[in-house]
């Protein structure tokens, strides 16, 4: 139970990774009119989780959790996979913050790494089932983006929570399936989300860093 509580703490909005400051391109999509309500947000998140950065992060996390993981190689790969400057900044900044804080709490030496790799290295000694770690990561990922929409659209809190609840079966299924994936399985096809993230780099004014 202690190991699970530690993981939940690391993925909590209260943990100082600064996740609240990043919209993952959602702010640009809202400005463009692509995201206007709960149904459009749910569809967007389903695509990101199934075909985009959510899937890639889950695979990188699965690889980083394994006892024989080469975290330096995974760091290089995860950095190379970032499709834009903002995506790279988002994953590197949050990963560095997570590694620094977990190191301070545990006394371990943890290098700054992209977020899924940093979490995988930090969580590996917890010996939790990989599907459980991946599910909680994807849940935190989706929850953060929903809260961005709640603040920015605005989207009602109840609508936001209903959207997150609706994603639970998909998150559970992806976590189970991707827990055995390798880097060979990495792929993404969410071009709209990637373009929104790229165009957000010059959006003014803006609320979120990405």
CSV table of C-alpha atoms in Angstrom, one decimal:
chain,number,residue,atom,x,y,z
A,1,UNK,CA,0.0,0.0,0.0
A,2,UNK,CA,2.9,2.4,0.8
A,3,UNK,CA,4.2,2.0,-2.8
A,4,UNK,CA,0.9,2.7,-4.3
A,5,UNK,CA,0.4,5.8,-2.1
A,6,UNK,CA,3.8,7.1,-3.2
A,7,UNK,CA,2.9,6.8,-6.9
A,8,UNK,CA,-0.4,8.5,-6.3
A,9,UNK,CA,1.4,11.3,-4.5
A,10,UNK,CA,3.9,11.7,-7.4
A,11,UNK,CA,1.0,11.9,-9.9
A,12,UNK,CA,-1.1,14.2,-7.8
A,13,UNK,CA,-1.9,17.8,-8.9
A,14,UNK,CA,-0.3,18.9,-5.6
A,15,UNK,CA,3.1,17.4,-6.6
A,16,UNK,CA,5.4,20.2,-7.8
A,17,UNK,CA,5.8,19.2,-11.5
A,18,UNK,CA,3.9,22.3,-12.6
A,19,UNK,CA,1.5,20.3,-14.8
A,20,UNK,CA,-1.2,22.9,-14.3
A,21,UNK,CA,0.8,25.3,-16.5
A,22,UNK,CA,0.7,23.1,-19.6
A,23,UNK,CA,-2.3,22.6,-21.9
A,24,UNK,CA,-0.6,20.3,-24.4
A,25,UNK,CA,-1.8,22.4,-27.3
A,26,UNK,CA,-5.4,22.5,-26.0
A,27,UNK,CA,-5.4,26.3,-25.6
A,28,UNK,CA,-4.7,26.7,-29.3
A,29,UNK,CA,-7.4,24.2,-30.2
A,30,UNK,CA,-9.9,26.2,-28.1
A,31,UNK,CA,-8.9,29.4,-29.8
A,32,UNK,CA,-9.3,27.8,-33.2
A,33,UNK,CA,-12.8,26.6,-32.2
A,34,UNK,CA,-12.0,22.9,-32.4
A,35,UNK,CA,-12.8,22.4,-28.7
A,36,UNK,CA,-15.9,24.0,-27.4
A,37,UNK,CA,-17.6,21.5,-25.0
A,38,UNK,CA,-17.4,18.2,-23.2
A,39,UNK,CA,-18.1,16.0,-26.2
A,40,UNK,CA,-15.4,17.6,-28.4
A,41,UNK,CA,-12.9,17.4,-25.5
A,42,UNK,CA,-13.7,13.7,-24.9
A,43,UNK,CA,-13.1,12.9,-28.6
A,44,UNK,CA,-9.9,14.9,-28.6
A,45,UNK,CA,-8.6,13.1,-25.5
A,46,UNK,CA,-9.6,9.7,-26.8
A,47,UNK,CA,-7.5,10.3,-30.0
A,48,UNK,CA,-4.5,11.6,-28.0
A,49,UNK,CA,-4.6,8.6,-25.7
A,50,UNK,CA,-5.2,6.0,-28.4
A,51,UNK,CA,-3.1,7.4,-31.3
A,52,UNK,CA,-1.0,10.3,-30.0
A,53,UNK,CA,1.3,11.4,-27.2
A,54,UNK,CA,-0.7,9.6,-24.5
A,55,UNK,CA,0.1,6.3,-26.3
A,56,UNK,CA,3.7,7.1,-26.8
A,57,UNK,CA,4.2,8.2,-23.2
A,58,UNK,CA,2.5,4.9,-22.0
A,59,UNK,CA,4.9,2.9,-24.1
A,60,UNK,CA,8.0,4.8,-22.9
A,61,UNK,CA,6.8,4.4,-19.3
A,62,UNK,CA,6.3,0.7,-19.8
A,63,UNK,CA,9.9,0.4,-21.2
A,64,UNK,CA,11.3,2.6,-18.4
A,65,UNK,CA,9.7,0.4,-15.7
A,66,UNK,CA,11.5,-2.7,-16.7
A,67,UNK,CA,14.5,-3.9,-14.6
A,68,UNK,CA,16.8,-3.9,-17.7
A,69,UNK,CA,15.7,-0.5,-18.9
A,70,UNK,CA,18.4,1.7,-20.5
A,71,UNK,CA,17.1,5.0,-19.2
A,72,UNK,CA,19.7,7.1,-21.0
A,73,UNK,CA,18.7,5.6,-24.4
A,74,UNK,CA,15.0,6.1,-23.6
A,75,UNK,CA,15.7,9.7,-22.6
A,76,UNK,CA,17.3,10.3,-26.0
A,77,UNK,CA,14.4,8.6,-27.8
A,78,UNK,CA,11.7,10.4,-25.9
A,79,UNK,CA,13.3,13.7,-26.5
A,80,UNK,CA,13.7,13.0,-30.2
A,81,UNK,CA,10.0,12.0,-30.4
A,82,UNK,CA,8.8,15.4,-29.2
A,83,UNK,CA,7.2,16.9,-32.2
A,84,UNK,CA,7.6,20.6,-31.4
A,85,UNK,CA,9.6,22.9,-29.1
A,86,UNK,CA,6.7,23.2,-26.7
A,87,UNK,CA,6.1,19.4,-26.5
A,88,UNK,CA,9.8,19.0,-25.7
A,89,UNK,CA,9.8,21.7,-23.1
A,90,UNK,CA,6.6,20.3,-21.5
A,91,UNK,CA,7.9,16.7,-21.0
A,92,UNK,CA,11.5,17.7,-20.1
A,93,UNK,CA,10.5,20.4,-17.6
A,94,UNK,CA,7.9,18.2,-15.8
A,95,UNK,CA,10.2,15.2,-15.9
A,96,UNK,CA,13.1,17.2,-14.3
A,97,UNK,CA,10.8,18.6,-11.6
A,98,UNK,CA,9.5,15.1,-10.8
A,99,UNK,CA,13.0,13.6,-10.7
A,100,UNK,CA,14.2,16.4,-8.4
A,101,UNK,CA,11.4,16.1,-6.0
A,102,UNK,CA,11.3,12.3,-5.8
A,103,UNK,CA,15.1,12.4,-5.3
A,104,UNK,CA,14.7,14.8,-2.4
A,105,UNK,CA,12.0,12.6,-0.8
A,106,UNK,CA,13.8,9.3,-1.3
A,107,UNK,CA,17.5,10.1,-1.2
A,108,UNK,CA,18.0,8.5,-4.6
A,109,UNK,CA,20.0,10.0,-7.4
A,110,UNK,CA,17.7,10.6,-10.3
A,111,UNK,CA,18.7,12.5,-13.5
A,112,UNK,CA,16.4,15.0,-15.3
A,113,UNK,CA,14.5,13.1,-18.0
A,114,UNK,CA,11.3,13.4,-20.1
A,115,UNK,CA,8.3,12.8,-17.9
A,116,UNK,CA,7.4,9.2,-18.7
A,117,UNK,CA,11.0,8.1,-18.5
A,118,UNK,CA,11.6,9.9,-15.2
A,119,UNK,CA,8.4,8.4,-13.7
A,120,UNK,CA,9.4,4.9,-15.0
A,121,UNK,CA,12.8,5.1,-13.4
A,122,UNK,CA,11.4,6.6,-10.2
A,123,UNK,CA,8.6,4.0,-9.9
A,124,UNK,CA,10.6,0.9,-10.9
A,125,UNK,CA,11.7,0.1,-7.3
A,126,UNK,CA,8.1,0.3,-6.1
A,127,UNK,CA,7.5,-3.0,-7.8
A,128,UNK,CA,3.9,-2.1,-8.8
A,129,UNK,CA,2.2,-3.9,-11.7
A,130,UNK,CA,3.1,-2.0,-14.9
A,131,UNK,CA,-0.6,-1.7,-16.0
A,132,UNK,CA,-1.4,0.0,-12.7
A,133,UNK,CA,1.4,2.5,-13.1
A,134,UNK,CA,0.5,3.2,-16.7
A,135,UNK,CA,-3.2,3.6,-15.9
A,136,UNK,CA,-2.5,6.1,-13.1
A,137,UNK,CA,-0.2,8.0,-15.4
A,138,UNK,CA,-2.7,8.3,-18.2
A,139,UNK,CA,-5.4,9.2,-15.7
A,140,UNK,CA,-3.3,12.0,-14.4
A,141,UNK,CA,-2.5,13.1,-17.9
A,142,UNK,CA,-6.2,13.2,-18.9
A,143,UNK,CA,-7.2,14.8,-15.7
A,144,UNK,CA,-4.7,17.7,-16.1
A,145,UNK,CA,-5.9,18.5,-19.6
A,146,UNK,CA,-9.6,18.4,-18.5
A,147,UNK,CA,-8.8,20.9,-15.8
A,148,UNK,CA,-7.2,23.1,-18.4
A,149,UNK,CA,-10.5,23.1,-20.2
A,150,UNK,CA,-12.5,23.7,-17.0
A,151,UNK,CA,-10.4,26.8,-16.4
A,152,UNK,CA,-10.2,28.1,-20.0
A,153,UNK,CA,-13.4,27.4,-21.9
A,154,UNK,CA,-14.9,27.4,-19.2
A,155,UNK,CA,-16.2,23.9,-18.8
A,156,UNK,CA,-18.3,23.0,-15.8
A,157,UNK,CA,-16.6,21.0,-13.0
A,158,UNK,CA,-19.3,18.3,-13.3
A,159,UNK,CA,-18.9,18.1,-17.0
A,160,UNK,CA,-15.2,17.8,-16.6
A,161,UNK,CA,-15.5,14.9,-14.1
A,162,UNK,CA,-18.0,13.2,-16.3
A,163,UNK,CA,-15.6,13.4,-19.2
A,164,UNK,CA,-12.8,11.8,-17.1
A,165,UNK,CA,-15.1,9.1,-15.8
A,166,UNK,CA,-16.1,8.3,-19.4
A,167,UNK,CA,-12.4,7.8,-20.3
A,168,UNK,CA,-11.8,5.2,-17.5
A,169,UNK,CA,-12.5,2.1,-19.6
A,170,UNK,CA,-10.2,3.3,-22.4
A,171,UNK,CA,-7.4,4.1,-19.9
A,172,UNK,CA,-7.7,0.7,-18.3
A,173,UNK,CA,-7.7,-1.0,-21.7
A,174,UNK,CA,-4.7,0.9,-23.0
A,175,UNK,CA,-2.7,0.4,-19.8
A,176,UNK,CA,-3.2,-3.3,-20.0
A,177,UNK,CA,-2.4,-3.6,-23.7
A,178,UNK,CA,0.6,-1.2,-23.7
A,179,UNK,CA,2.2,-2.6,-20.6
A,180,UNK,CA,4.0,-5.2,-22.7
A,181,UNK,CA,4.8,-2.8,-25.6
A,182,UNK,CA,8.4,-2.0,-26.7
A,183,UNK,CA,9.9,0.9,-28.6
A,184,UNK,CA,9.1,-0.9,-31.8
A,185,UNK,CA,5.4,-0.2,-31.1
A,186,UNK,CA,5.9,3.6,-30.9
A,187,UNK,CA,3.8,5.5,-33.4
A,188,UNK,CA,1.5,8.5,-33.5
A,189,UNK,CA,-1.0,10.0,-36.0
A,190,UNK,CA,-2.7,12.9,-34.2
A,191,UNK,CA,-1.7,15.6,-36.7
A,192,UNK,CA,-4.3,18.1,-35.5
A,193,UNK,CA,-3.0,18.0,-32.0
A,194,UNK,CA,0.6,18.3,-33.1
A,195,UNK,CA,-0.1,21.2,-35.3
A,196,UNK,CA,-2.1,23.0,-32.5
A,197,UNK,CA,0.9,22.5,-30.2
A,198,UNK,CA,3.3,24.0,-32.9
A,199,UNK,CA,1.0,27.0,-33.6
A,200,UNK,CA,0.6,27.7,-29.9
A,201,UNK,CA,4.3,28.6,-29.8
A,202,UNK,CA,3.4,32.0,-31.3
A,203,UNK,CA,-0.1,32.5,-29.7
A,204,UNK,CA,-0.6,35.8,-28.0
A,205,UNK,CA,-2.0,36.4,-25.5
A,206,UNK,CA,-2.0,33.0,-23.9
A,207,UNK,CA,-2.6,31.5,-20.4
A,208,UNK,CA,-0.6,28.2,-20.7
A,209,UNK,CA,3.0,27.5,-21.5
A,210,UNK,CA,2.1,24.9,-24.1
